[in-house]
Each structure stands twice: as C-alpha cells, then as structure tokens.
Amino acid sequence: MIIIAIETTCDDTCISIMEQENIILTERISSEKLLSKYGGIVPEIVAREHGKNINLIINNLNTKFDLSRIDFVAYASEPGLAGSLHVGEIFAKTLAWYYGIEIIKINHVIAHCFSAFIGQREVEYPFLSLIASGGSTSLYLITSAEERIELVKKKDDALGEAFDKIGKLLGLKYPGGPEIDKIYDSNLVQNIFKKQAIESDFSFSGAKSKVKSLIDADIRKHQTTNIAMIASSFQDWAINLLIEKIKYYQVKFDIKIITIGGGVSSNSLWREKIKALNVEVISPLKSYCCDNSEMIGFLAFHTIKK
Ligand code: KG4
C-alpha cells in the first residue's frame, strides 16, 4: 500500500511517500525564515508560500518516484490556518482525481499524538497524548486510530503561541519557544504566575498579560526588565502545569504509555520532567516533533488498517 501524505496546516509545506507505515521519501520547504522577518505568522503570506512550494515539491518527487503507484492520498484537513489548509485540500483532491484514488482526511493534532511511535515502537492502545504546538495544547486519551477523548483542551492561546508571544514581549527572536528554552535557568525561577485548577482547561493568555504588566511596570519605574528571570519563571510554570495534569489523568485512567508531540515537545525542561514520570513516555524522534507529513501518512495507514 503506497500513501502520499500532505501537510500544509501552518508554515511548513511537506509531502511524504509512505509504503504502509514506512517512509520512502519526504520533501519539505519551511517558511519559518521568511516569517522571522515579520515576528510571527502572517496567514496570507504563508498560504501563498504553500501554493508556490507544493508545486516545487511535487515536481521534485516526480523525478524520484513513480507517482502512478500511489494507492491513497492523505492530507491534514484540520485544524490549521484556513488559507494553508485550503492549498493542501485542493492539491490532495487534484491528485486523487488525477490518479483515480481515495482521499483520507487526517486530523493534524491527532497525527501528532501518533508521531512518537514512528520509527520507534508498535502502536499500542490506550495511550495518553499531550500535544503542545503553536496552534494546539491538548491532552487526549487515545483508544484507536479513530477514537479518542480530549481530556484537556486549550481555553485561549496554545502553549507554543504563548512562548512566542512572551518571547516577542521580551524582545527575543521568533519563534520565542526555543529562545526562552535557551536562556532558561532554574536558579532564576520566581513564583509570578497563577496556579490553575487540576481539571481546568489549559489557559496561557493570562501569563502573557502578566508578562506585559511586569514589563510596563519596569518601564514606568525606569528599570531594566529581568528578561532571563521572566523567561525562566514562565517556562517553569508552564511545564509544571503540563506535568501536573498528565500525572492526574495517568492515575485516573491507569495509563501505561504517554506520547508527546508538537513543537513544544522539544523543550528541554519538558523532556527532563516527563522522563521522571512512572510510565513509558515516548517522545517523537527529533524530525517528527515539528509539523511533518510522515505523521499524516502514518496515521492514514493505521486508519486504513482499522
Ligand atoms: O508543532 P510546531 O512545529 O508547529 C506549529 O504549531 O506551528 O510548533 C511550533 C511551536 C512554536 O510556537 C515554537 O515556539 C514552539 O513550538 N517550540 C518550543 C520549543 N521549540 C519549538 N517551545 C518551547 N521550547 C522549545 N524548545
């Protein structure tokens, strides 16, 4: 079974060709460098880039693989930026029409839940999955390729978005997540962010407002803002919040496996703290932490198999 998998939900244009759950080829073009110029994602620009890049990628793949061998087209159909998703959808539909094959719509966030298994281990249900990226922050209980419960969802900003916005307020480079991670120092951590109830949804926009008010207060007092202290305190608070919720639901549902995914899963404090939990924690291999089309093809395979 050959699957072509398309990922265009945000700022990476990415296509993989898979045989069953194994990756044959992947081509990716990222708009991240272009976006650092604007300090964040500009949906209209990103959608146009996808339109350009997707053609470059398919022409390139066409020179390396006989595309008429493809049996299924899988694409990330939600959630994501409207214009970016639209490019992926039209492209997938065109391929499916041209080759007369079936389309599989894949939820991008659920694909992240499965990405930790790629190249590492057999999929085994049930498992918990915590996905924290630029657009999502959710904790899922996954019981099959098609069935899951979203135990905790985001109420406002996603965690990656909060890292990026706070990074921007602190004058760090975009994306803020890796920059905050780099300057994190546990000795500088202060208790400046609010504790949240264990069964509440994830909420990070209050932390952003708090950072803004701290910076404004420093400006009023003609004081220099302690950037490293605020960045470290935020990272510590946010990662502890994730860990507390995971511990709670792991016990509640007697879970043996946890997968983690999304760009924030490359955070070093997160990786350190999650490893200390008494459960099998599977992190994606580095190349599957960020948006990728391999995970779209991988989940498509498990969906077709089911
Ligand atoms: O999953 P992802 O690559 O794609 C989008 O959702 O766009 O996640 C990107 C997000 C960004 O917000 C970025 O700041 C965050 O992941 N991120 C991190 C780290 N590396 C990437 N956040 C915290 N610590 C990191 N080391």
GROMACS .gro file of C-alpha atoms and ligand atoms in nm:
model
  332
    1MET     CA    1   0.000   0.000   0.000
    2ILE     CA    2   0.152   0.334  -0.107
    3ILE     CA    3   0.026   0.656   0.054
    4ILE     CA    4   0.113   1.013  -0.040
    5ALA     CA    5   0.073   1.236   0.265
    6ILE     CA    6   0.039   1.614   0.256
    7GLU     CA    7   0.092   1.860   0.543
    8THR     CA    8   0.016   2.233   0.495
    9THR     CA    9  -0.158   2.334   0.819
   10CYS     CA   10   0.078   2.613   0.921
   11ASP     CA   11   0.413   2.733   0.783
   12ASP     CA   12   0.573   2.409   0.657
   13THR     CA   13   0.489   2.261   0.319
   14CYS     CA   14   0.567   1.893   0.347
   15ILE     CA   15   0.488   1.580   0.143
   16SER     CA   16   0.585   1.219   0.215
   17ILE     CA   17   0.551   0.900   0.022
   18MET     CA   18   0.496   0.603   0.252
   19GLU     CA   19   0.479   0.229   0.199
   20GLN     CA   20   0.246   0.103   0.474
   21GLU     CA   21   0.380   0.290   0.782
   22ASN     CA   22   0.734   0.318   0.644
   23ILE     CA   23   0.871   0.637   0.496
   24ILE     CA   24   1.010   0.616   0.143
   25LEU     CA   25   1.064   0.985   0.066
   26THR     CA   26   0.993   1.324   0.225
   27GLU     CA   27   1.031   1.672   0.084
   28ARG     CA   28   0.982   1.983   0.296
   29ILE     CA   29   1.002   2.360   0.247
   30SER     CA   30   0.965   2.578   0.556
   31SER     CA   31   0.853   2.943   0.556
   32GLU     CA   32   0.991   2.998   0.907
   33LYS     CA   33   1.293   3.205   0.790
   34LEU     CA   34   1.069   3.429   0.583
   35LEU     CA   35   0.836   3.474   0.880
   36SER     CA   36   1.107   3.570   1.128
   37LYS     CA   37   1.116   3.899   0.932
   38TYR     CA   38   0.758   3.971   1.047
   39GLY     CA   39   0.796   3.844   1.406
   40GLY     CA   40   0.528   3.580   1.356
   41ILE     CA   41   0.295   3.406   1.115
   42VAL     CA   42   0.114   3.610   0.851
   43PRO     CA   43  -0.162   3.373   0.727
   44GLU     CA   44  -0.195   3.531   0.382
   45ILE     CA   45   0.180   3.513   0.316
   46VAL     CA   46   0.201   3.154   0.441
   47ALA     CA   47  -0.087   3.041   0.217
   48ARG     CA   48   0.081   3.194  -0.088
   49GLU     CA   49   0.409   3.023   0.002
   50HIS     CA   50   0.232   2.686   0.025
   51GLY     CA   51   0.086   2.748  -0.321
   52LYS     CA   52   0.436   2.802  -0.460
   53ASN     CA   53   0.617   2.534  -0.258
   54ILE     CA   54   0.374   2.250  -0.307
   55ASN     CA   55   0.434   2.259  -0.682
   56LEU     CA   56   0.812   2.264  -0.635
   57ILE     CA   57   0.787   1.964  -0.402
   58ILE     CA   58   0.565   1.751  -0.622
   59ASN     CA   59   0.781   1.821  -0.929
   60ASN     CA   60   1.083   1.716  -0.729
   61LEU     CA   61   0.913   1.398  -0.600
   62ASN     CA   62   0.801   1.317  -0.951
   63THR     CA   63   1.165   1.286  -1.059
   64LYS     CA   64   1.235   1.032  -0.780
   65PHE     CA   65   0.920   0.823  -0.757
   66ASP     CA   66   0.660   0.688  -0.997
   67LEU     CA   67   0.354   0.870  -0.863
   68SER     CA   68   0.116   0.640  -1.053
   69ARG     CA   69   0.200   0.372  -0.790
   70ILE     CA   70   0.013   0.565  -0.520
   71ASP     CA   71  -0.298   0.399  -0.370
   72PHE     CA   72  -0.420   0.670  -0.127
   73VAL     CA   73  -0.385   1.047  -0.082
   74ALA     CA   74  -0.382   1.154   0.283
   75TYR     CA   75  -0.384   1.518   0.383
   76ALA     CA   76  -0.403   1.722   0.704
   77SER     CA   77  -0.758   1.857   0.682
   78GLU     CA   78  -0.782   2.031   1.025
   79PRO     CA   79  -0.704   2.226   1.239
   80GLY     CA   80  -0.485   2.495   1.088
   81LEU     CA   81  -0.480   2.828   0.907
   82ALA     CA   82  -0.772   2.849   0.664
   83GLY     CA   83  -0.570   2.954   0.357
   84SER     CA   84  -0.294   2.700   0.423
   85LEU     CA   85  -0.541   2.414   0.474
   86HIS     CA   86  -0.719   2.516   0.154
   87VAL     CA   87  -0.400   2.479  -0.053
   88GLY     CA   88  -0.343   2.127   0.088
   89GLU     CA   89  -0.704   2.024   0.030
   90ILE     CA   90  -0.720   2.144  -0.331
   91PHE     CA   91  -0.386   1.978  -0.401
   92ALA     CA   92  -0.495   1.646  -0.243
   93LYS     CA   93  -0.824   1.650  -0.433
   94THR     CA   94  -0.645   1.720  -0.759
   95LEU     CA   95  -0.403   1.430  -0.708
   96ALA     CA   96  -0.687   1.194  -0.608
   97TRP     CA   97  -0.889   1.295  -0.910
   98TYR     CA   98  -0.592   1.264  -1.148
   99TYR     CA   99  -0.490   0.917  -1.027
  100GLY     CA  100  -0.847   0.800  -0.950
  101ILE     CA  101  -0.765   0.709  -0.588
  102GLU     CA  102  -0.922   0.754  -0.245
  103ILE     CA  103  -0.865   1.052  -0.012
  104ILE     CA  104  -0.808   1.011   0.364
  105LYS     CA  105  -0.859   1.323   0.575
  106ILE     CA  106  -0.630   1.333   0.876
  107ASN     CA  107  -0.661   1.549   1.187
  108HIS     CA  108  -0.322   1.716   1.222
  109VAL     CA  109  -0.326   1.718   1.604
  110ILE     CA  110  -0.418   1.350   1.628
  111ALA     CA  111  -0.137   1.276   1.383
  112HIS     CA  112   0.098   1.446   1.631
  113CYS     CA  113  -0.035   1.205   1.900
  114PHE     CA  114   0.082   0.912   1.685
  115SER     CA  115   0.409   1.068   1.565
  116ALA     CA  116   0.600   0.942   1.871
  117PHE     CA  117   0.559   0.583   1.750
  118ILE     CA  118   0.723   0.650   1.412
  119GLY     CA  119   1.046   0.456   1.378
  120GLN     CA  120   1.040   0.359   1.746
  121ARG     CA  121   0.771   0.117   1.853
  122GLU     CA  122   0.443  -0.060   1.765
  123VAL     CA  123   0.128   0.142   1.831
  124GLU     CA  124  -0.049   0.016   2.145
  125TYR     CA  125  -0.384   0.138   2.286
  126PRO     CA  126  -0.496   0.301   2.508
  127PHE     CA  127  -0.243   0.577   2.550
  128LEU     CA  128  -0.242   0.938   2.669
  129SER     CA  129  -0.104   1.203   2.440
  130LEU     CA  130  -0.009   1.558   2.516
  131ILE     CA  131   0.027   1.781   2.212
  132ALA     CA  132   0.170   2.128   2.261
  133SER     CA  133   0.245   2.330   1.950
  134GLY     CA  134   0.199   2.679   1.808
  135GLY     CA  135  -0.172   2.613   1.748
  136SER     CA  136  -0.276   2.340   1.992
  137THR     CA  137  -0.242   2.236   2.352
  138SER     CA  138  -0.447   1.926   2.430
  139LEU     CA  139  -0.433   1.613   2.637
  140TYR     CA  140  -0.602   1.315   2.470
  141LEU     CA  141  -0.698   0.965   2.573
  142ILE     CA  142  -0.650   0.762   2.251
  143THR     CA  143  -0.830   0.428   2.226
  144SER     CA  144  -0.792   0.354   1.849
  145ALA     CA  145  -0.684   0.522   1.524
  146GLU     CA  146  -1.030   0.676   1.503
  147GLU     CA  147  -1.149   0.705   1.864
  148ARG     CA  148  -1.028   0.944   2.134
  149ILE     CA  149  -1.142   1.177   2.411
  150GLU     CA  150  -0.996   1.524   2.450
  151LEU     CA  151  -0.948   1.535   2.828
  152VAL     CA  152  -0.800   1.885   2.849
  153LYS     CA  153  -0.823   2.144   2.573
  154LYS     CA  154  -0.696   2.496   2.533
  155LYS     CA  155  -0.917   2.779   2.651
  156ASP     CA  156  -0.723   3.058   2.480
  157ASP     CA  157  -0.364   3.069   2.348
  158ALA     CA  158  -0.179   2.748   2.267
  159LEU     CA  159   0.139   2.695   2.470
  160GLY     CA  160   0.371   2.744   2.171
  161GLU     CA  161   0.184   3.063   2.086
  162ALA     CA  162   0.227   3.182   2.446
  163PHE     CA  163   0.602   3.103   2.430
  164ASP     CA  164   0.622   3.301   2.104
  165LYS     CA  165   0.419   3.599   2.230
  166ILE     CA  166   0.611   3.616   2.556
  167GLY     CA  167   0.937   3.583   2.363
  168LYS     CA  168   0.829   3.876   2.148
  169LEU     CA  169   0.737   4.088   2.455
  170LEU     CA  170   1.081   4.010   2.599
  171GLY     CA  171   1.249   4.116   2.274
  172LEU     CA  172   1.367   3.764   2.183
  173LYS     CA  173   1.392   3.627   1.829
  174TYR     CA  174   1.097   3.443   1.667
  175PRO     CA  175   0.998   3.171   1.744
  176GLY     CA  176   1.020   3.250   2.115
  177GLY     CA  177   0.993   2.889   2.239
  178PRO     CA  178   1.347   2.774   2.158
  179GLU     CA  179   1.486   3.115   2.262
  180ILE     CA  180   1.321   3.100   2.607
  181ASP     CA  181   1.440   2.740   2.639
  182LYS     CA  182   1.799   2.850   2.564
  183ILE     CA  183   1.807   3.117   2.837
  184TYR     CA  184   1.615   2.910   3.095
  185ASP     CA  185   1.794   2.896   3.429
  186SER     CA  186   1.627   2.714   3.721
  187ASN     CA  187   1.809   2.940   3.970
  188LEU     CA  188   1.622   3.243   3.838
  189VAL     CA  189   1.270   3.098   3.868
  190GLN     CA  190   1.021   3.308   4.066
  191ASN     CA  191   0.661   3.232   4.153
  192ILE     CA  192   0.492   3.503   3.944
  193PHE     CA  193   0.221   3.311   3.755
  194LYS     CA  194  -0.116   3.188   3.885
  195LYS     CA  195  -0.180   2.824   3.982
  196GLN     CA  196  -0.466   2.659   3.787
  197ALA     CA  197  -0.727   2.401   3.898
  198ILE     CA  198  -0.627   2.044   3.805
  199GLU     CA  199  -0.937   1.965   3.591
  200SER     CA  200  -0.948   2.308   3.422
  201ASP     CA  201  -0.861   2.357   3.055
  202PHE     CA  202  -0.521   2.494   2.958
  203SER     CA  203  -0.507   2.872   2.975
  204PHE     CA  204  -0.193   3.067   2.887
  205SER     CA  205  -0.319   3.411   2.785
  206GLY     CA  206  -0.316   3.534   3.149
  207ALA     CA  207   0.057   3.459   3.168
  208LYS     CA  208   0.114   3.674   2.860
  209SER     CA  209  -0.080   3.966   3.019
  210LYS     CA  210   0.122   3.918   3.338
  211VAL     CA  211   0.450   3.948   3.146
  212LYS     CA  212   0.323   4.260   2.972
  213SER     CA  213   0.227   4.420   3.304
  214LEU     CA  214   0.570   4.337   3.454
  215ILE     CA  215   0.745   4.499   3.156
  216ASP     CA  216   0.515   4.807   3.170
  217ALA     CA  217   0.583   4.845   3.544
  218ASP     CA  218   0.960   4.833   3.475
  219ILE     CA  219   0.923   5.099   3.205
  220ARG     CA  220   0.729   5.325   3.446
  221LYS     CA  221   0.998   5.280   3.711
  222HIS     CA  222   1.280   5.329   3.454
  223GLN     CA  223   1.407   4.983   3.550
  224THR     CA  224   1.565   4.724   3.322
  225THR     CA  225   1.343   4.417   3.280
  226ASN     CA  226   1.496   4.094   3.405
  227ILE     CA  227   1.438   3.903   3.082
  228ALA     CA  228   1.605   3.578   3.191
  229MET     CA  229   1.407   3.571   3.518
  230ILE     CA  230   1.070   3.620   3.345
  231ALA     CA  231   1.153   3.370   3.068
  232SER     CA  232   1.271   3.108   3.321
  233SER     CA  233   0.971   3.160   3.551
  234PHE     CA  234   0.729   3.126   3.260
  235GLN     CA  235   0.891   2.810   3.125
  236ASP     CA  236   0.898   2.654   3.472
  237TRP     CA  237   0.533   2.742   3.546
  238ALA     CA  238   0.404   2.624   3.206
  239ILE     CA  239   0.592   2.292   3.204
  240ASN     CA  240   0.486   2.215   3.563
  241LEU     CA  241   0.125   2.277   3.464
  242LEU     CA  242   0.152   2.015   3.187
  243ILE     CA  243   0.318   1.764   3.419
  244GLU     CA  244   0.055   1.802   3.695
  245LYS     CA  245  -0.230   1.735   3.453
  246ILE     CA  246  -0.060   1.435   3.299
  247LYS     CA  247   0.004   1.280   3.641
  248TYR     CA  248  -0.359   1.329   3.739
  249TYR     CA  249  -0.508   1.161   3.428
  250GLN     CA  250  -0.244   0.888   3.417
  251VAL     CA  251  -0.359   0.772   3.760
  252LYS     CA  252  -0.729   0.827   3.682
  253PHE     CA  253  -0.721   0.602   3.369
  254ASP     CA  254  -0.438   0.371   3.479
  255ILE     CA  255  -0.230   0.457   3.171
  256LYS     CA  256   0.096   0.281   3.083
  257ILE     CA  257   0.201   0.480   2.773
  258ILE     CA  258   0.218   0.852   2.708
  259THR     CA  259   0.316   1.008   2.379
  260ILE     CA  260   0.412   1.370   2.346
  261GLY     CA  261   0.418   1.584   2.034
  262GLY     CA  262   0.413   1.932   1.881
  263GLY     CA  263   0.699   2.182   1.864
  264VAL     CA  264   0.700   2.244   2.241
  265SER     CA  265   0.788   1.877   2.298
  266SER     CA  266   1.146   1.961   2.207
  267ASN     CA  267   1.161   2.183   2.519
  268SER     CA  268   1.447   2.061   2.738
  269LEU     CA  269   1.275   2.111   3.076
  270TRP     CA  270   0.968   1.929   2.946
  271ARG     CA  271   1.176   1.635   2.827
  272GLU     CA  272   1.357   1.618   3.159
  273LYS     CA  273   1.041   1.633   3.373
  274ILE     CA  274   0.831   1.394   3.168
  275LYS     CA  275   1.102   1.128   3.177
  276ALA     CA  276   1.077   1.129   3.557
  277LEU     CA  277   0.713   1.005   3.545
  278ASN     CA  278   0.647   0.641   3.631
  279VAL     CA  279   0.515   0.546   3.285
  280GLU     CA  280   0.653   0.471   2.935
  281VAL     CA  281   0.693   0.815   2.777
  282ILE     CA  282   0.752   0.819   2.405
  283SER     CA  283   0.881   1.140   2.251
  284PRO     CA  284   0.893   1.168   1.875
  285LEU     CA  285   1.232   1.141   1.712
  286LYS     CA  286   1.357   1.498   1.664
  287SER     CA  287   1.248   1.518   1.297
  288TYR     CA  288   0.885   1.434   1.390
  289CYS     CA  289   0.848   1.691   1.672
  290CYS     CA  290   0.758   1.975   1.439
  291ASP     CA  291   0.492   1.969   1.169
  292ASN     CA  292   0.565   1.687   0.926
  293SER     CA  293   0.389   1.484   0.662
  294GLU     CA  294   0.529   1.150   0.782
  295MET     CA  295   0.286   1.158   1.076
  296ILE     CA  296  -0.003   1.228   0.837
  297GLY     CA  297   0.089   0.920   0.632
  298PHE     CA  298   0.148   0.713   0.946
  299LEU     CA  299  -0.197   0.786   1.092
  300ALA     CA  300  -0.354   0.739   0.748
  301PHE     CA  301  -0.202   0.390   0.736
  302HIS     CA  302  -0.340   0.300   1.082
  303THR     CA  303  -0.681   0.440   0.988
  304ILE     CA  304  -0.692   0.237   0.665
  305LYS     CA  305  -0.572  -0.072   0.857
  306LYS     CA  306  -0.856  -0.034   1.110
  307KG4     O1  307   0.436   2.192   1.613
  307KG4     P1  308   0.506   2.314   1.564
  307KG4     O2  309   0.635   2.297   1.495
  307KG4     O3  310   0.418   2.392   1.465
  307KG4     C1  311   0.320   2.482   1.485
  307KG4     O4  312   0.228   2.459   1.564
  307KG4     O5  313   0.335   2.585   1.418
  307KG4     O6  314   0.526   2.407   1.691
  307KG4     C2  315   0.588   2.531   1.682
  307KG4     C3  316   0.588   2.588   1.821
  307KG4     C4  317   0.633   2.732   1.825
  307KG4     O7  318   0.536   2.806   1.894
  307KG4     C5  319   0.766   2.725   1.900
  307KG4     O8  320   0.793   2.839   1.978
  307KG4     C6  321   0.746   2.605   1.986
  307KG4     O9  322   0.675   2.514   1.906
  307KG4     N1  323   0.874   2.547   2.027
  307KG4     C7  324   0.918   2.544   2.155
  307KG4     C8  325   1.047   2.486   2.153
  307KG4     N2  326   1.079   2.455   2.024
  307KG4     C9  327   0.971   2.492   1.949
  307KG4     N3  328   0.859   2.585   2.269
  307KG4    C10  329   0.929   2.569   2.383
  307KG4     N4  330   1.053   2.517   2.388
  307KG4    C11  331   1.117   2.474   2.278
  307KG4     N5  332   1.239   2.421   2.285
   0.00000   0.00000   0.00000
